[in-house]
Tab-separated table of C-alpha atoms in Angstrom:
chain	number	residue	atom	x	y	z
A	1	MET	CA	-21.919	-5.360	-0.456
A	2	ARG	CA	-21.603	-8.824	-2.557
A	3	PRO	CA	-17.993	-9.623	-4.027
A	4	PRO	CA	-17.678	-7.858	-7.433
A	5	ARG	CA	-17.681	-10.076	-10.659
A	6	GLU	CA	-14.760	-10.071	-12.841
A	7	GLY	CA	-14.634	-7.183	-15.092
A	8	GLU	CA	-17.380	-5.239	-13.050
A	9	PRO	CA	-16.469	-1.613	-12.333
A	10	LEU	CA	-15.368	-1.332	-8.730
A	11	LEU	CA	-15.586	2.250	-8.093
A	12	SER	CA	-18.884	4.236	-8.606
A	13	ALA	CA	-18.819	7.203	-10.843
A	14	GLU	CA	-19.414	9.544	-7.831
A	15	LEU	CA	-16.587	7.953	-5.850
A	16	ARG	CA	-14.168	8.298	-8.774
A	17	GLU	CA	-15.228	12.003	-9.247
A	18	LEU	CA	-14.661	12.740	-5.593
A	19	LEU	CA	-11.126	10.809	-5.435
A	20	ALA	CA	-10.207	12.920	-8.577
A	21	ARG	CA	-11.078	16.175	-7.044
A	22	SER	CA	-9.406	15.292	-3.847
A	23	ALA	CA	-6.122	14.400	-5.421
A	24	ASP	CA	-5.605	18.002	-6.609
A	25	LYS	CA	-6.622	19.407	-3.172
A	26	ALA	CA	-4.303	16.805	-1.207
A	27	ASP	CA	-1.288	17.519	-3.521
A	28	ALA	CA	-1.583	21.259	-2.845
A	29	ALA	CA	-2.134	20.842	0.869
A	30	GLY	CA	0.229	18.110	1.526
A	31	GLU	CA	-2.216	16.113	3.633
A	32	PRO	CA	-4.966	13.661	3.057
A	33	ASP	CA	-8.502	14.956	2.056
A	34	PRO	CA	-11.126	13.911	4.819
A	35	GLU	CA	-13.985	14.039	2.223
A	36	ALA	CA	-12.072	11.270	0.105
A	37	LEU	CA	-11.264	9.146	3.089
A	38	ALA	CA	-14.948	9.225	4.105
A	39	GLY	CA	-15.886	8.329	0.440
A	40	LEU	CA	-13.576	5.439	0.807
A	41	ARG	CA	-15.057	4.207	4.080
A	42	GLY	CA	-18.422	4.336	2.785
A	43	SER	CA	-17.572	2.711	-0.543
A	44	GLY	CA	-17.932	-0.885	0.809
A	45	LEU	CA	-14.522	-1.683	-0.920
A	46	LEU	CA	-12.532	-1.775	2.327
A	47	GLY	CA	-13.661	-5.388	3.008
A	48	ALA	CA	-11.727	-6.626	-0.269
A	49	ALA	CA	-9.413	-8.758	2.062
A	50	VAL	CA	-11.719	-9.740	4.670
A	51	PRO	CA	-13.485	-13.081	4.703
A	52	VAL	CA	-17.221	-13.130	3.732
A	53	GLU	CA	-17.980	-14.804	7.318
A	54	HIS	CA	-16.611	-11.569	8.874
A	55	GLY	CA	-18.522	-9.178	6.613
A	56	GLY	CA	-15.863	-8.749	3.769
A	57	LEU	CA	-15.785	-9.278	0.163
A	58	GLY	CA	-13.837	-12.541	0.543
A	59	GLY	CA	-11.206	-11.644	-1.921
A	60	GLY	CA	-7.674	-12.510	-1.974
A	61	GLY	CA	-4.710	-10.814	-3.739
A	62	GLY	CA	-6.476	-10.623	-7.165
A	63	LEU	CA	-9.154	-8.556	-5.953
A	64	VAL	CA	-7.084	-6.379	-3.711
A	65	ASN	CA	-4.727	-5.664	-6.936
A	66	ARG	CA	-8.001	-4.580	-8.782
A	67	VAL	CA	-9.541	-2.449	-6.068
A	68	VAL	CA	-5.917	-0.765	-5.638
A	69	GLU	CA	-5.504	-0.394	-9.372
A	70	ASP	CA	-8.718	1.402	-9.777
A	71	ILE	CA	-8.343	3.711	-6.819
A	72	ALA	CA	-4.807	4.693	-7.951
A	73	SER	CA	-6.034	5.441	-11.525
A	74	VAL	CA	-7.677	8.616	-10.049
A	75	ASN	CA	-5.963	8.985	-6.734
A	76	PRO	CA	-2.629	7.026	-5.932
A	77	SER	CA	-2.274	8.579	-2.528
A	78	VAL	CA	-5.704	7.132	-1.447
A	79	ALA	CA	-4.501	3.920	-3.105
A	80	ILE	CA	-1.584	3.562	-0.810
A	81	ILE	CA	-3.725	4.060	2.193
A	82	ALA	CA	-6.284	1.435	1.199
A	83	PHE	CA	-3.438	-1.001	0.399
A	84	GLN	CA	-2.020	-0.649	3.839
A	85	HIS	CA	-5.559	-1.157	5.212
A	86	PHE	CA	-5.944	-4.253	2.983
A	87	ALA	CA	-2.482	-5.560	4.235
A	88	VAL	CA	-3.496	-5.259	7.907
A	89	SER	CA	-6.784	-6.724	7.330
A	90	ALA	CA	-5.264	-9.844	5.747
A	91	ARG	CA	-2.747	-10.318	8.552
A	92	ILE	CA	-5.493	-10.272	11.278
A	93	ALA	CA	-7.573	-12.889	8.904
A	94	GLU	CA	-4.695	-15.176	8.639
A	95	HIS	CA	-2.864	-14.886	12.098
A	96	GLY	CA	-5.513	-13.382	14.221
A	97	SER	CA	-6.879	-15.320	17.111
A	98	ALA	CA	-10.884	-15.999	17.121
A	99	ALA	CA	-11.322	-13.162	19.367
A	100	GLN	CA	-9.313	-10.795	17.266
A	101	ARG	CA	-10.870	-11.744	14.092
A	102	GLU	CA	-14.365	-11.362	15.826
A	103	ARG	CA	-13.364	-7.887	17.243
A	104	TRP	CA	-11.698	-6.136	14.257
A	105	LEU	CA	-12.540	-7.748	10.932
A	106	PRO	CA	-16.086	-6.674	10.697
A	107	ARG	CA	-15.599	-3.036	11.407
A	108	LEU	CA	-12.413	-3.082	8.982
A	109	ALA	CA	-14.640	-4.624	6.333
A	110	GLY	CA	-17.434	-2.004	6.876
A	111	GLY	CA	-15.078	1.149	7.028
A	112	GLY	CA	-15.621	1.791	10.667
A	113	LEU	CA	-11.976	1.274	11.090
A	114	LEU	CA	-9.257	2.174	8.855
A	115	ALA	CA	-5.825	0.539	9.460
A	116	ALA	CA	-2.340	1.186	8.773
A	117	SER	CA	1.149	-0.600	9.234
A	118	ALA	CA	3.832	0.853	11.314
A	119	TRP	CA	7.049	-1.182	10.501
A	120	SER	CA	9.548	1.246	9.357
A	121	GLU	CA	11.984	3.426	11.464
A	122	SER	CA	15.239	5.288	10.987
A	123	GLY	CA	18.387	3.132	11.108
A	124	ALA	CA	16.597	-0.171	10.568
A	125	GLY	CA	17.363	-0.637	6.953
A	126	ALA	CA	14.910	-1.690	4.283
A	127	ALA	CA	14.984	-5.116	5.663
A	128	LYS	CA	14.000	-4.047	8.994
A	129	ARG	CA	16.443	-6.348	11.036
A	130	THR	CA	17.765	-3.903	13.581
A	131	LEU	CA	14.628	-2.142	15.194
A	132	ALA	CA	15.264	0.403	17.815
A	133	SER	CA	11.543	0.384	18.968
A	134	GLY	CA	10.983	-2.258	21.708
A	135	GLY	CA	8.334	-3.862	23.774
A	136	ARG	CA	8.471	-5.620	27.127
A	137	ARG	CA	5.934	-7.262	29.315
A	138	ILE	CA	4.923	-5.568	32.493
A	139	ASP	CA	2.400	-6.534	35.143
A	140	GLY	CA	-1.396	-7.335	34.441
A	141	GLY	CA	-0.530	-9.210	31.289
A	142	ARG	CA	0.380	-6.158	29.441
A	143	TRP	CA	3.171	-4.805	27.305
A	144	LEU	CA	5.008	-1.427	27.207
A	145	LEU	CA	5.963	-0.409	23.638
A	146	SER	CA	8.401	2.589	23.113
A	147	GLY	CA	10.274	3.961	20.291
A	148	SER	CA	9.314	5.529	17.087
A	149	LYS	CA	8.295	4.544	13.420
A	150	THR	CA	8.794	6.465	10.309
A	151	PHE	CA	7.139	6.494	6.964
A	152	THR	CA	3.870	5.273	8.381
A	153	THR	CA	1.263	5.658	5.467
A	154	GLY	CA	-2.083	6.493	7.132
A	155	ALA	CA	-0.436	8.234	9.978
A	156	GLY	CA	-3.012	10.335	12.004
A	157	VAL	CA	-6.131	9.036	9.863
A	158	ALA	CA	-6.123	5.328	10.696
A	159	ASP	CA	-8.016	3.917	13.591
A	160	LEU	CA	-5.744	0.894	14.197
A	161	TYR	CA	-2.083	0.352	13.664
A	162	LEU	CA	-0.089	-2.971	13.103
A	163	VAL	CA	2.957	-1.995	14.967
A	164	LEU	CA	6.303	-3.997	14.726
A	165	VAL	CA	8.695	-3.875	17.490
A	166	GLN	CA	11.636	-5.797	19.026
A	167	THR	CA	10.840	-7.910	22.240
A	168	SER	CA	13.743	-9.872	22.529
A	169	GLU	CA	17.306	-10.221	21.365
A	170	PRO	CA	17.365	-10.067	17.654
A	171	VAL	CA	18.535	-13.180	15.535
A	172	ALA	CA	19.413	-12.484	12.015
A	173	THR	CA	17.485	-14.412	9.332
A	174	GLY	CA	19.746	-14.326	6.619
A	175	ASP	CA	18.418	-12.975	3.319
A	176	GLY	CA	14.913	-12.339	4.669
A	177	TYR	CA	12.778	-9.375	6.075
A	178	GLY	CA	12.769	-8.792	9.621
A	179	ALA	CA	14.483	-10.724	12.505
A	180	GLN	CA	13.543	-13.250	15.014
A	181	GLY	CA	12.601	-11.518	18.223
A	182	GLN	CA	10.243	-8.952	16.803
A	183	THR	CA	6.670	-8.914	17.424
A	184	PHE	CA	3.422	-7.389	16.144
A	185	PHE	CA	0.985	-5.628	18.079
A	186	LEU	CA	-2.453	-4.035	17.174
A	187	VAL	CA	-2.646	-0.838	18.676
A	188	GLU	CA	-5.830	1.566	18.404
A	189	ALA	CA	-5.241	5.243	17.594
A	190	ALA	CA	-7.283	6.078	20.830
A	191	ASN	CA	-4.123	4.590	22.856
A	192	PRO	CA	-2.707	7.785	24.509
A	193	GLY	CA	0.768	6.204	24.132
A	194	LEU	CA	0.455	6.316	20.303
A	195	VAL	CA	1.335	9.934	18.809
A	196	PRO	CA	1.159	10.421	15.126
A	197	ASP	CA	2.955	13.279	13.455
A	198	LEU	CA	2.434	14.244	9.780
A	199	GLY	CA	5.846	16.105	9.551
A	200	LEU	CA	7.150	14.469	6.605
A	201	GLU	CA	7.065	16.655	3.488
A	202	LEU	CA	7.139	14.170	0.632
A	203	ALA	CA	7.784	14.819	-3.097
A	204	GLY	CA	5.061	12.467	-4.284
A	205	MET	CA	1.991	10.670	-2.567
A	206	ARG	CA	1.383	13.947	-0.752
A	207	GLY	CA	-2.183	12.838	0.255
A	208	SER	CA	-1.271	9.669	1.784
A	209	ALA	CA	-0.871	10.864	5.340
A	210	THR	CA	2.698	9.228	5.420
A	211	GLY	CA	4.395	10.357	8.511
A	212	LEU	CA	5.848	9.458	11.859
A	213	ILE	CA	4.544	7.432	14.831
A	214	ALA	CA	5.861	7.984	18.459
A	215	LEU	CA	5.373	5.152	21.059
A	216	ALA	CA	5.466	7.111	24.155
A	217	ASP	CA	4.995	4.544	27.061
A	218	CYS	CA	2.336	2.792	25.033
A	219	VAL	CA	0.659	-0.012	27.106
A	220	VAL	CA	-1.229	-2.536	25.287
A	221	PRO	CA	-2.711	-5.907	26.722
A	222	ASP	CA	-1.124	-9.360	25.511
A	223	ALA	CA	-4.538	-10.047	23.820
A	224	ASP	CA	-3.654	-7.361	21.265
A	225	ARG	CA	-0.586	-9.164	20.225
A	226	LEU	CA	-0.788	-10.542	16.529
A	227	GLY	CA	0.857	-13.888	16.313
A	228	PRO	CA	3.418	-15.648	18.485
A	229	GLU	CA	5.897	-13.311	20.673
A	230	GLY	CA	8.869	-13.135	18.831
A	231	GLY	CA	7.496	-14.586	15.595
A	232	ALA	CA	6.788	-11.641	13.440
A	233	VAL	CA	9.259	-12.692	10.803
A	234	GLY	CA	7.243	-15.681	10.060
A	235	ILE	CA	4.325	-13.530	9.323
A	236	ILE	CA	6.241	-11.195	7.402
A	237	ALA	CA	7.625	-14.001	5.223
A	238	GLY	CA	4.183	-15.000	4.318
A	239	VAL	CA	2.935	-11.530	3.173
A	240	ARG	CA	3.922	-11.868	-0.336
A	241	GLU	CA	2.394	-15.227	-0.583
A	242	SER	CA	-0.850	-13.445	-0.761
A	243	GLY	CA	-0.176	-11.980	-4.241
A	244	ALA	CA	-1.357	-8.633	-3.215
A	245	SER	CA	1.251	-6.363	-4.922
A	246	LEU	CA	2.376	-2.648	-4.538
A	247	GLY	CA	2.755	-3.033	-8.356
A	248	ALA	CA	-1.115	-2.521	-8.542
A	249	VAL	CA	-0.735	1.063	-7.520
A	250	SER	CA	1.929	1.541	-10.116
A	251	VAL	CA	-0.427	0.177	-12.905
A	252	GLY	CA	-3.212	2.667	-11.790
A	253	ILE	CA	-0.665	5.380	-12.117
A	254	ALA	CA	0.385	4.128	-15.519
A	255	ARG	CA	-3.035	3.768	-16.602
A	256	ALA	CA	-3.845	7.384	-15.510
A	257	ALA	CA	-0.781	8.670	-17.537
A	258	VAL	CA	-1.845	6.784	-20.635
A	259	ASP	CA	-5.311	8.141	-20.427
A	260	LEU	CA	-3.846	11.692	-20.070
A	261	ALA	CA	-1.821	11.328	-23.173
A	262	VAL	CA	-4.568	9.929	-25.245
A	263	GLY	CA	-6.831	12.705	-24.151
A	264	HIS	CA	-4.454	15.329	-24.873
A	265	ALA	CA	-3.547	13.947	-28.317
A	266	ARG	CA	-7.255	13.823	-29.074
A	267	ALA	CA	-7.907	17.315	-27.883
A	268	GLN	CA	-5.026	18.666	-29.881
A	269	GLY	CA	-5.991	16.575	-33.155
A	270	LEU	CA	-2.735	14.574	-33.060
A	271	LEU	CA	-4.308	11.131	-33.113
A	272	GLY	CA	-4.194	11.491	-37.131
A	273	LEU	CA	-0.382	11.481	-36.901
A	274	PRO	CA	1.040	8.100	-37.318
A	275	ALA	CA	4.048	8.971	-35.159
A	276	VAL	CA	1.945	9.797	-32.367
A	277	ARG	CA	-0.365	6.941	-32.721
A	278	LEU	CA	2.741	4.559	-32.415
A	279	ARG	CA	4.119	6.296	-29.253
A	280	LEU	CA	0.590	5.932	-27.726
A	281	ALA	CA	0.384	2.261	-28.684
A	282	GLU	CA	3.728	1.478	-27.218
A	283	LEU	CA	2.635	3.239	-23.962
A	284	ALA	CA	-0.479	1.135	-23.966
A	285	THR	CA	1.416	-2.051	-24.356
A	286	ARG	CA	3.800	-1.177	-21.455
A	287	LEU	CA	0.620	-0.625	-19.388
A	288	GLU	CA	-0.928	-3.959	-20.229
A	289	ALA	CA	2.173	-5.849	-19.726
A	290	ALA	CA	2.492	-4.352	-16.147
A	291	ARG	CA	-1.140	-5.228	-15.459
A	292	ALA	CA	-0.691	-8.776	-16.722
A	293	VAL	CA	2.306	-9.483	-14.398
A	294	VAL	CA	0.266	-8.075	-11.340
A	295	THR	CA	-2.802	-9.930	-12.335
A	296	VAL	CA	-0.592	-13.351	-12.383
A	297	ALA	CA	0.671	-12.343	-9.005
A	298	GLY	CA	-2.703	-11.893	-7.523
A	299	ALA	CA	-4.111	-15.076	-8.860
A	300	ARG	CA	-1.326	-16.990	-7.373
A	301	THR	CA	-1.004	-19.432	-10.463
A	302	SER	CA	2.705	-19.028	-10.755
A	303	ALA	CA	5.024	-21.769	-9.412
A	304	GLU	CA	6.617	-19.446	-6.920
A	305	VAL	CA	3.709	-17.132	-5.665
A	306	GLY	CA	6.019	-14.898	-3.391
A	307	LEU	CA	8.792	-14.521	-6.074
A	308	MET	CA	6.111	-13.366	-8.533
A	309	THR	CA	4.861	-10.988	-6.364
A	310	LEU	CA	8.355	-9.362	-5.971
A	311	HIS	CA	8.701	-9.460	-9.883
A	312	SER	CA	5.153	-7.643	-10.121
A	313	LYS	CA	6.239	-4.699	-8.083
A	314	LEU	CA	9.619	-4.350	-9.780
A	315	HIS	CA	8.186	-4.458	-13.341
A	316	ALA	CA	5.071	-2.542	-12.573
A	317	THR	CA	7.041	0.512	-10.745
A	318	ALA	CA	9.629	0.658	-13.638
A	319	ALA	CA	6.789	0.578	-16.348
A	320	ALA	CA	5.068	3.377	-14.343
A	321	GLU	CA	7.819	5.563	-14.222
A	322	ASP	CA	8.885	5.178	-17.719
A	323	VAL	CA	5.283	5.611	-18.936
A	324	CYS	CA	5.058	8.905	-17.004
A	325	LEU	CA	8.391	10.205	-18.417
A	326	GLU	CA	7.274	9.521	-21.848
A	327	VAL	CA	3.950	11.144	-21.444
A	328	ALA	CA	5.601	14.204	-19.838
A	329	ARG	CA	7.819	14.417	-23.119
A	330	MET	CA	4.592	14.031	-25.375
A	331	LEU	CA	2.758	16.942	-23.407
A	332	GLY	CA	5.793	19.221	-23.684
A	333	SER	CA	5.077	22.668	-22.233
A	334	ALA	CA	1.373	21.763	-21.294
A	335	GLY	CA	2.887	19.303	-18.662
A	336	TYR	CA	5.454	21.480	-17.581
A	337	ARG	CA	3.580	23.660	-15.244
A	338	GLU	CA	2.992	23.930	-11.489
A	339	GLY	CA	0.292	21.646	-10.624
A	340	ALA	CA	0.375	19.865	-14.066
A	341	ARG	CA	-1.329	16.222	-13.295
A	342	ILE	CA	1.700	14.484	-15.092
A	343	GLY	CA	4.208	15.997	-12.728
A	344	ARG	CA	2.089	14.730	-9.865
A	345	LEU	CA	1.780	11.169	-11.438
A	346	LEU	CA	5.413	11.052	-11.920
A	347	GLY	CA	6.196	11.994	-8.389
A	348	ASP	CA	3.872	9.238	-7.230
A	349	ALA	CA	5.287	6.776	-9.477
A	350	ARG	CA	8.745	7.199	-7.969
A	351	GLY	CA	7.248	6.868	-4.472
A	352	VAL	CA	6.100	3.342	-4.884
A	353	GLY	CA	9.468	1.984	-5.540
A	354	LEU	CA	10.487	3.348	-2.116
A	355	MET	CA	7.772	1.593	-0.122
A	356	GLY	CA	8.161	-1.387	1.662
A	357	PRO	CA	9.844	-3.956	0.594
A	358	THR	CA	11.662	-1.445	-1.476
A	359	ASN	CA	12.697	-2.003	-4.900
A	360	ASP	CA	16.397	-2.699	-3.826
A	361	LEU	CA	15.006	-5.250	-1.111
A	362	CYS	CA	12.868	-6.793	-3.548
A	363	ARG	CA	15.964	-7.298	-5.829
A	364	GLU	CA	17.933	-8.695	-2.837
A	365	LEU	CA	14.995	-11.246	-2.060
A	366	VAL	CA	14.861	-12.259	-5.789
A	367	ALA	CA	18.620	-12.736	-5.827
A	368	ALA	CA	18.574	-14.738	-2.599
A	369	THR	CA	16.568	-17.723	-4.283
A	370	TRP	CA	19.777	-18.371	-6.300
A	371	ASN	CA	21.797	-19.232	-3.224
A	372	GLY	CA	20.853	-22.763	-3.396
């Protein structure tokens, strides 16, 4: 698949229809729809963050944000799974050894492998400076990983996990994310020491396969360590420099809500009312403003790329929640039913702000830039 041109549709009509259908099924079941994931794998879009020389689309944060927004406009849960896949792909492309890039990237680009991040855990805090999960060297050039991870998106459906564990005494890094002494490992789902559990009942993003990961005597070779031992904090610090933003998920959600409101007004014959048109215009402006901020982040044209990525998430998540709430008011009783799409969109919109880095941590990272 060639890299898409600017403005070119990213999702085929068939894939859009499949993802829209599966969003209803997944929300009711509280688990991902295998048919939707198969469609994502076969779409050719999973190579968005993989260099062309490894079979990908060669895009940076800008293309990732476009793909994620488009998916989120019909199925936010699948968009979150895709975003995590892109994040892992980019980390391997940036920090992997030549052997790791050759081994993993072509299959990540082609959809043969789906990737997920396993960083969070209970008690670690949003900044993940105090991990309980750990890794220690054992004989034969291997590592033994143990502990558990929570809120792993793609748990049980991913083929490859980027796992963050403590491998030496932690050293605080001030206002940053993570701590010195933490290390990343690439762990295959087939590893018997990695056990997923989809036991989390979420209020939103119910088809995102967000659950728990247990590391039960999980043995991995040193060749599957990503980056330097104890140096994960340096990799984490560069993540937002890519411009890939979770705000793109929020833009997709807001886009879906605005489309829903316009469709409702048209079907009810309300577009002739000036008050309705003005409200819809205001919502469309909020959407376009959020998209503009996320676009700037992905283009990496601002003076402070990482800071812009943080701003894009904060602004887009707030805009999406506000838009969804206003659309719910406009729909009235039509939106106040079990299974109403606007209710699902609102729950999904709220979920994005809780995903790492959480909005509160984003605010702390922004404020830290004023410390001199």
